[in-house]
């Protein structure tokens, strides 16, 4: 009966009327339902298997991609910090390459404007106002030894000193080593605070003045002499020695000195010049940081700063001392490799 209505879609060659009873119709419906359920069940089972397979593949792909991205990130991160690490003698490990290049450009830009001709030697305040500013920035520069007075000094990232010394030890070098020389008598705030940050450091204090040895902190080695220049006429005075004589006497030839603190009341210009000349000698020590208080601006000041810069040091700190008259300045110098200062 229905066939003629669907001729465009179905082709029916012959139509016969089948007389069937109720049981026949019921059996047919049961068979049809059973077949439909089996079909649906097989389709559902196939769908479930397919879905589970897709979920497994997606999970494995996610885990693989996450591990790969982490590996790439760690690789890029390590490579990104390698330049600063290598060019700072393993001192900086937290400065990315992009920021390191900015620091490099800043140093080159400031030095390009420097002049070896200075006209303000007679006015120290004006001399230091217009010449030799801080050209390098340490990310975690900190003042050690108190916030006021001559006892406090600004250090470049003091927490990195011990880490850099551990790297040297692994490469068969010496451990942490510090030299301090100050005109302030019986004042050890700087050394005490430094030992709290780098407890493994070997600190040597030099002073020609009589000290109360009972007040010397544990871990500090006191020596009863001060530093002098090589051309000094105090040869017979055992209270003064050159830095190179001190190094040989203490057996520190060829060592790396992590920090030199020098307050020589005007003799620092010649003392440091001797130190830099000794740098060319065999087994000469390497001073990584130098905290120097300069007094006045004699005619040799320009050569003093240029010599320090030519030996691989950058100025990371500059500030007037407690006198605040401008003729005394606290300078911080940090040694870097030639690749930083003279890139290929």
JSON list of C-alpha atoms in Angstrom, two decimals, residues 12 14 17 24 32 49 53 55 78 90 106 122 130 191 203 205 211 231 234 250 279 306-307 338 344:
[
{"chain": "A", "resi": 12, "resn": "UNK", "atom": "CA", "xyz": [8.99, -1.98, -5.99]},
{"chain": "A", "resi": 14, "resn": "UNK", "atom": "CA", "xyz": [5.55, -6.38, -7.07]},
{"chain": "A", "resi": 17, "resn": "UNK", "atom": "CA", "xyz": [-0.53, -8.73, 0.61]},
{"chain": "A", "resi": 24, "resn": "UNK", "atom": "CA", "xyz": [3.72, -13.17, 13.44]},
{"chain": "A", "resi": 32, "resn": "UNK", "atom": "CA", "xyz": [13.66, -6.11, 14.77]},
{"chain": "A", "resi": 49, "resn": "UNK", "atom": "CA", "xyz": [36.78, 2.04, 22.43]},
{"chain": "A", "resi": 53, "resn": "UNK", "atom": "CA", "xyz": [41.81, 5.35, 22.42]},
{"chain": "A", "resi": 55, "resn": "UNK", "atom": "CA", "xyz": [41.74, 9.99, 25.28]},
{"chain": "A", "resi": 78, "resn": "UNK", "atom": "CA", "xyz": [70.59, 27.75, 30.95]},
{"chain": "A", "resi": 90, "resn": "UNK", "atom": "CA", "xyz": [80.96, 32.49, 37.57]},
{"chain": "A", "resi": 106, "resn": "UNK", "atom": "CA", "xyz": [75.78, 51.10, 29.22]},
{"chain": "A", "resi": 122, "resn": "UNK", "atom": "CA", "xyz": [92.05, 71.37, 42.56]},
{"chain": "A", "resi": 130, "resn": "UNK", "atom": "CA", "xyz": [81.68, 65.18, 36.64]},
{"chain": "A", "resi": 191, "resn": "UNK", "atom": "CA", "xyz": [83.76, 41.61, 58.96]},
{"chain": "A", "resi": 203, "resn": "UNK", "atom": "CA", "xyz": [88.99, 37.10, 56.28]},
{"chain": "A", "resi": 205, "resn": "UNK", "atom": "CA", "xyz": [92.37, 42.23, 58.58]},
{"chain": "A", "resi": 211, "resn": "UNK", "atom": "CA", "xyz": [94.14, 46.56, 68.42]},
{"chain": "A", "resi": 231, "resn": "UNK", "atom": "CA", "xyz": [108.17, 53.44, 46.40]},
{"chain": "A", "resi": 234, "resn": "UNK", "atom": "CA", "xyz": [109.16, 52.93, 55.14]},
{"chain": "A", "resi": 250, "resn": "UNK", "atom": "CA", "xyz": [100.66, 34.63, 53.56]},
{"chain": "A", "resi": 279, "resn": "UNK", "atom": "CA", "xyz": [98.91, 41.68, 38.13]},
{"chain": "A", "resi": 306, "resn": "UNK", "atom": "CA", "xyz": [91.83, 54.42, 33.66]},
{"chain": "A", "resi": 307, "resn": "UNK", "atom": "CA", "xyz": [94.35, 51.85, 34.85]},
{"chain": "A", "resi": 338, "resn": "UNK", "atom": "CA", "xyz": [87.80, 40.97, 28.44]},
{"chain": "A", "resi": 344, "resn": "UNK", "atom": "CA", "xyz": [84.53, 40.52, 19.32]}
]
